[in-house]
PDB file of C-alpha atoms and ligand atoms in Angstrom:
ATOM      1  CA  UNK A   1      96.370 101.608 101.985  1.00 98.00           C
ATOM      2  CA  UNK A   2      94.458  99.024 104.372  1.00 98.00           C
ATOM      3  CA  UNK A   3      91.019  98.969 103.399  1.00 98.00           C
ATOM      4  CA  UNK A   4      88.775  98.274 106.438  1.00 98.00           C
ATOM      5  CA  UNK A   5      89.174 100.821 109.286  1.00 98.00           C
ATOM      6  CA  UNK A   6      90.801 102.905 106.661  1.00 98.00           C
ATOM      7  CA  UNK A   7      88.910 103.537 103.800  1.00 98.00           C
ATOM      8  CA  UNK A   8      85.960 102.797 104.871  1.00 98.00           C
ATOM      9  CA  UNK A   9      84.568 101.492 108.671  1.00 98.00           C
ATOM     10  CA  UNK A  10      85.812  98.144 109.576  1.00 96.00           C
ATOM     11  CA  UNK A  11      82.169  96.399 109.853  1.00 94.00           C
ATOM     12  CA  UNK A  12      84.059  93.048 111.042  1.00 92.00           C
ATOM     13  CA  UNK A  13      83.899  90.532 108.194  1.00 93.00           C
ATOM     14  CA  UNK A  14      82.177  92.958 105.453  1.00 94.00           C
ATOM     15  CA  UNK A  15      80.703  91.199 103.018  1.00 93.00           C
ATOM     16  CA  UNK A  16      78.175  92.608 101.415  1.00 94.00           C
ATOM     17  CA  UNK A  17      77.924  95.923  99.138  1.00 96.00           C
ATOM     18  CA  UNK A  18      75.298  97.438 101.125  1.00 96.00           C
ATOM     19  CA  UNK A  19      77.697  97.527 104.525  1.00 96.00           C
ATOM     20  CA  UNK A  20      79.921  99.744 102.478  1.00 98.00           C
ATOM     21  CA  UNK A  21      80.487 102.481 104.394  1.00 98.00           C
ATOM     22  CA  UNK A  22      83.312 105.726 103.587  1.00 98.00           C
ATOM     23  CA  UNK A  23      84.469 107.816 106.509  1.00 98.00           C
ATOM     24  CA  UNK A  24      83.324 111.259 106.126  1.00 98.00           C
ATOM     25  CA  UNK A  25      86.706 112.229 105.148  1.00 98.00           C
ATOM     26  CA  UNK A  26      87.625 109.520 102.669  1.00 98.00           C
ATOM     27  CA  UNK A  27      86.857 110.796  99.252  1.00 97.00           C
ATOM     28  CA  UNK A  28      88.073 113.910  99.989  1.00 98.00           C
ATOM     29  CA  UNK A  29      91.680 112.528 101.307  1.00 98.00           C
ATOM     30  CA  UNK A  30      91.977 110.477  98.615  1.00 98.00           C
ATOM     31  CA  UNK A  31      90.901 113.371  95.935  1.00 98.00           C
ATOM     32  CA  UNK A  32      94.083 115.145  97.689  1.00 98.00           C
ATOM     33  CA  UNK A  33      96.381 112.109  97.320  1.00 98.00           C
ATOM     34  CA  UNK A  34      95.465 111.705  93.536  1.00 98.00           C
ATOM     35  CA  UNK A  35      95.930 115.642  92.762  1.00 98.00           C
ATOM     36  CA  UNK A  36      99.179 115.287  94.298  1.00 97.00           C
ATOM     37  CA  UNK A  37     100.319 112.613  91.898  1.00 97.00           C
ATOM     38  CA  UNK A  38      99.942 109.059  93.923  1.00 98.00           C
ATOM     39  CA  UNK A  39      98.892 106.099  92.383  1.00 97.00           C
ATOM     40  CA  UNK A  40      96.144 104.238  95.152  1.00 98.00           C
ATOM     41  CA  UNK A  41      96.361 100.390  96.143  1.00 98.00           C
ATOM     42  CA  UNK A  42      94.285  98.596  98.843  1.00 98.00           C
ATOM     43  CA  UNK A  43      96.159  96.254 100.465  1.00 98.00           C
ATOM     44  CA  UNK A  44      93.765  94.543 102.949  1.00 98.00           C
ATOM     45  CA  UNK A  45      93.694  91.044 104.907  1.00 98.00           C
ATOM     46  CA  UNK A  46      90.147  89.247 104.331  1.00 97.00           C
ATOM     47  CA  UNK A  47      90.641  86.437 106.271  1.00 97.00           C
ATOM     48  CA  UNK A  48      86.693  86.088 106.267  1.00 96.00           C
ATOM     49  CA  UNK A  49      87.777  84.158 103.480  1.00 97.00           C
ATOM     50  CA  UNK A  50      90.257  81.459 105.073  1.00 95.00           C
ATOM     51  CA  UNK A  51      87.733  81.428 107.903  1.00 95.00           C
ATOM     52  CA  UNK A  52      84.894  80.275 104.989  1.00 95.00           C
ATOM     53  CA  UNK A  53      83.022  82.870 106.267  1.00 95.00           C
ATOM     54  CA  UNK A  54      82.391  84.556 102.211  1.00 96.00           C
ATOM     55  CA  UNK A  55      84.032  83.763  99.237  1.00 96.00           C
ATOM     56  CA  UNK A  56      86.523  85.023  97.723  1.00 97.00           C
ATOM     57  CA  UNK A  57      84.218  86.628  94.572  1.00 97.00           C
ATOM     58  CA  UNK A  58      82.422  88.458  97.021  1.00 97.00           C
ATOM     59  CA  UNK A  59      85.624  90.093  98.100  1.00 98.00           C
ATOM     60  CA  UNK A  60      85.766  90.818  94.162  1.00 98.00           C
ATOM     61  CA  UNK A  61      82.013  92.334  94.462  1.00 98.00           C
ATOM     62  CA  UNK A  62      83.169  94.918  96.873  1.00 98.00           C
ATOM     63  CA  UNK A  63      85.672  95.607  95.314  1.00 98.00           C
ATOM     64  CA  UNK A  64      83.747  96.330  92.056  1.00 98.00           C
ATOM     65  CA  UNK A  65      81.546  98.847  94.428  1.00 98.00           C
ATOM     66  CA  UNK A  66      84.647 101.036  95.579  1.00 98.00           C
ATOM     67  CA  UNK A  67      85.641 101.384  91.954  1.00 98.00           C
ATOM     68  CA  UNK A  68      82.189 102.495  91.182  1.00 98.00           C
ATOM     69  CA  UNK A  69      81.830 104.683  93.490  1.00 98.00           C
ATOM     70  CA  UNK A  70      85.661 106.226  92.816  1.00 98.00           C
ATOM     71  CA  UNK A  71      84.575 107.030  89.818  1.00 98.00           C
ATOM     72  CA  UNK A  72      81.386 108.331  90.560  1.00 97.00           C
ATOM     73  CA  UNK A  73      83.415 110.885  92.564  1.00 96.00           C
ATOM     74  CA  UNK A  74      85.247 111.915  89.213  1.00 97.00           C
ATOM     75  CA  UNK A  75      88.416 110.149  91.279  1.00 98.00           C
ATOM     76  CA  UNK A  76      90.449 107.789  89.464  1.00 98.00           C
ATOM     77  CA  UNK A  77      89.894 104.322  90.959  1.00 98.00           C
ATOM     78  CA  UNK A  78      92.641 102.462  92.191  1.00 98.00           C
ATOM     79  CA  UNK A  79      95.292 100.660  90.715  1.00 98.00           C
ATOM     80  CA  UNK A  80      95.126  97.649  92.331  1.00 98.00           C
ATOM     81  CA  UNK A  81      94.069  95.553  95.009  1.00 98.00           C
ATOM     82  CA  UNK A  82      96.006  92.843  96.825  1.00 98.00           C
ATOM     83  CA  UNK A  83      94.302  90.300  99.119  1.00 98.00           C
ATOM     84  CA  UNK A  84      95.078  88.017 101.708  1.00 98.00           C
ATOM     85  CA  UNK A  85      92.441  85.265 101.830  1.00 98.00           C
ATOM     86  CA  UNK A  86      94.473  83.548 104.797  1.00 98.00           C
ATOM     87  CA  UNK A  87      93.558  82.885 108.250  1.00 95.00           C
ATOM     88  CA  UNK A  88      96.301  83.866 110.392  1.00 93.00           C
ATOM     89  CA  UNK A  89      96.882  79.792 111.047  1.00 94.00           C
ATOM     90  CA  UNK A  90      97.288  78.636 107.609  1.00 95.00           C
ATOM     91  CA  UNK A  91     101.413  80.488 107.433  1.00 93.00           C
ATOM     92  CA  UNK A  92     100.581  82.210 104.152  1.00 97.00           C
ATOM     93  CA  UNK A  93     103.574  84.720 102.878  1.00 97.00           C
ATOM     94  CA  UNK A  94     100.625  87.220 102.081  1.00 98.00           C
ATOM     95  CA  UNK A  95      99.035  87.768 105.392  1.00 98.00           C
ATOM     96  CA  UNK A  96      99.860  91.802 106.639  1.00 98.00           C
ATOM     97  CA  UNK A  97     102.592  92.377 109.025  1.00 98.00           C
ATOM     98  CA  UNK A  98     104.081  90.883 106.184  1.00 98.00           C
ATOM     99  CA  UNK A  99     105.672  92.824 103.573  1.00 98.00           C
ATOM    100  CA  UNK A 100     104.848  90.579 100.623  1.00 98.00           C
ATOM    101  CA  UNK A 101     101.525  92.010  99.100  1.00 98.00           C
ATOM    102  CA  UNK A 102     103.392  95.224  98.858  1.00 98.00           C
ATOM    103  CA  UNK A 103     106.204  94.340  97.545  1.00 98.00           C
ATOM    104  CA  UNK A 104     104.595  92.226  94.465  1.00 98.00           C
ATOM    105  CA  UNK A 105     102.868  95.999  93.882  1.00 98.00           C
ATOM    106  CA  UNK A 106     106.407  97.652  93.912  1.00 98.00           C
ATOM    107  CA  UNK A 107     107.828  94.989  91.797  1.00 98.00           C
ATOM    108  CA  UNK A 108     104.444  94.579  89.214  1.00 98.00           C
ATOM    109  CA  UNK A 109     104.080  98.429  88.847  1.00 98.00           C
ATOM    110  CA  UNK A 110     107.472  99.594  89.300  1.00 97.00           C
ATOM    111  CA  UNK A 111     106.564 101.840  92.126  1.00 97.00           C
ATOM    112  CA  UNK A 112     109.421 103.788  93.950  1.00 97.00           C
ATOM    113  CA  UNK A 113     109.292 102.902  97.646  1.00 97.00           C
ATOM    114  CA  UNK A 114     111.150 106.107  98.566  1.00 97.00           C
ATOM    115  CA  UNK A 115     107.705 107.799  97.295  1.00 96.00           C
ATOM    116  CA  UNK A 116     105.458 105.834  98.886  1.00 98.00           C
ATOM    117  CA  UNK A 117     103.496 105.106 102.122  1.00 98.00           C
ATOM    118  CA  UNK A 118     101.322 102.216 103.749  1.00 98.00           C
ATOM    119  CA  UNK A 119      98.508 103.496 105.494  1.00 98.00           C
ATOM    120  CA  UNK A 120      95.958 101.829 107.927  1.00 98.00           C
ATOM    121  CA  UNK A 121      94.562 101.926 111.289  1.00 98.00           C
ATOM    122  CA  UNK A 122      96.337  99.049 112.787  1.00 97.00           C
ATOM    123  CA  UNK A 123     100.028  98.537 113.779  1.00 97.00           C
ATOM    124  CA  UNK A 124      99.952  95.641 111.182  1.00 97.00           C
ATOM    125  CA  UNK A 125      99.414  98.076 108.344  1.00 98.00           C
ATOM    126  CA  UNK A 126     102.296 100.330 109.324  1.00 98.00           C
ATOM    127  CA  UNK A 127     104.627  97.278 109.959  1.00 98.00           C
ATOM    128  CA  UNK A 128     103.791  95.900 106.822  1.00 98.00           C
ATOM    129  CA  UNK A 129     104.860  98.890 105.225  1.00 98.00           C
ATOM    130  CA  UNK A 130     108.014  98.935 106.625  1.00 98.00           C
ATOM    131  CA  UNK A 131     108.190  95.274 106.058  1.00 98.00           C
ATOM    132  CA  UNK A 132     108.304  96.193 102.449  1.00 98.00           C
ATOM    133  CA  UNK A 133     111.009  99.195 102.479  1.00 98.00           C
ATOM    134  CA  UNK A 134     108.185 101.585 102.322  1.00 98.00           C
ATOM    135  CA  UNK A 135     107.447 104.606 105.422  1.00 98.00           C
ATOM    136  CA  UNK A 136     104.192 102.859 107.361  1.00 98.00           C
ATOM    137  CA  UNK A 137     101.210 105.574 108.270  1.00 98.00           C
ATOM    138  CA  UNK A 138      98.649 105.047 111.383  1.00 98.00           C
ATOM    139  CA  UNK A 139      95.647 106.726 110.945  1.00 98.00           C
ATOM    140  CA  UNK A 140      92.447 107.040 112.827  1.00 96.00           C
ATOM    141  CA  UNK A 141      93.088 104.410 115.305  1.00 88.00           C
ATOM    142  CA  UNK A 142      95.892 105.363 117.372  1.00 86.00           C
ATOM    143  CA  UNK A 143      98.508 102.142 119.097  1.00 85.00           C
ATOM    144  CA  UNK A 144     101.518 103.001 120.769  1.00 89.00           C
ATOM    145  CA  UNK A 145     103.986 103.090 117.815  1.00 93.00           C
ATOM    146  CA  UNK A 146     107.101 104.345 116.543  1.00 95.00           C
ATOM    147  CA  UNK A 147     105.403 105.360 113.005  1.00 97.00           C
ATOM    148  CA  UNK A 148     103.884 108.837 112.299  1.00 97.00           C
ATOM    149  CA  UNK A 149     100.193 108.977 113.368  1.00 97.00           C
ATOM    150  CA  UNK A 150      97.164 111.324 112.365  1.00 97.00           C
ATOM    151  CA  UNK A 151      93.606 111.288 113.076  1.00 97.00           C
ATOM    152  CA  UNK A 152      92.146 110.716 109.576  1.00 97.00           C
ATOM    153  CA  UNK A 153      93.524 110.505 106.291  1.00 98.00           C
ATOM    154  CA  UNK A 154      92.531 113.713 105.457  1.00 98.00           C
ATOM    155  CA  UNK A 155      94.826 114.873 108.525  1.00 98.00           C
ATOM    156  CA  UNK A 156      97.307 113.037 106.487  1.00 98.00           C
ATOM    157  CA  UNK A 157      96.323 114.494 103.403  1.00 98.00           C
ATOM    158  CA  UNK A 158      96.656 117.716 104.415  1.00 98.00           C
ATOM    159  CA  UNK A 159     100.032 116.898 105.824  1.00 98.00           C
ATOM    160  CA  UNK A 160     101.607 115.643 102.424  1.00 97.00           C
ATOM    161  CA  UNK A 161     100.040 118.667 100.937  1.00 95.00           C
ATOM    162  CA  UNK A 162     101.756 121.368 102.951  1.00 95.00           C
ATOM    163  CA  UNK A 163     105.375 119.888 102.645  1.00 86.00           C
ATOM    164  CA  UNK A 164     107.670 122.162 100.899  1.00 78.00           C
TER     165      UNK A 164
HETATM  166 MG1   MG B   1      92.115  97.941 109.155  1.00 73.63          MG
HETATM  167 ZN1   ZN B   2      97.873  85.182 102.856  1.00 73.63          ZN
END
């Protein structure tokens, strides 16, 4: 799943543990997607970094905090993270439409594409998904799309929940 806008509010260029904040529904979405068996993975663009706007360890730092606080929740915290520190000049392979950071997490944890979605609130997300073989997921922000679309994760959630 994307990370800002997703998981938690897209504060433009977060970069500091304190700005960390969930969506009401968060936790409780991704309590659902655990109990139903998925492994998690953020797979965000921080191009804050490219830009030289924070470094890359303080990418790290956050990233530290949303373990934490996984586990705090008595969730599992995720599996992995993938990062883009490009700016959308430099022509990194990385950089989401793309469909690379995803598919280095399909290859390094063997994880069935069939099985699996990319989730985030911008068209990039979903495209980057599909970029990768995998079904691409808008949530909470809505863009005129062909891919699925529901209001907050936990709409999502819900959704995988209740299929047969
Ligand atoms: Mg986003
Ligand atoms: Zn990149």
């Amino acid at each position: 799943m994307d990370r800002d806008g997703t998981l938690i509010l897209d504060k433009n260029y977060l970069s500091h543990v304190e700005d960390i904040e969930y969506f009401p529904d968060t936790l409780k979405a991704l309590e659902i997607f655990q109990d139903l068996g998925f492994e998690l993975f953020v797979v965000t663009n921080q191009s804050g970094v490219g830009r030289g706007y924070f470094s890359l360890e303080s990418v790290y730092v956050i990233h530290r905090q949303l373990q934490n606080d996984l586990r705090e929740f008595k969730l599992q915290p995720f599996k992995d993270f993938a990062i883009c520190p490009h700016g959308p000049d430099d022509k990194c392979q990385c950089r989401k439409p793309s469909g690379q950071m995803i598919q280095d997490l399909i290859a390094k944890y063997h994880i069935s594409p069939k099985h699996s979605y990319m989730l985030g609130d911008k068209l990039i997300d979903a495209q980057s998904g599909q970029n990768a073989g995998i079904q691409g997921i808008l949530v909470r922000h809505q863009q005129q799309s062909e891919f699925p679309f529901f209001k907050t994760l936990l709409d999502f959630a819900h959704h995988l929940k209740s299929r047969p």
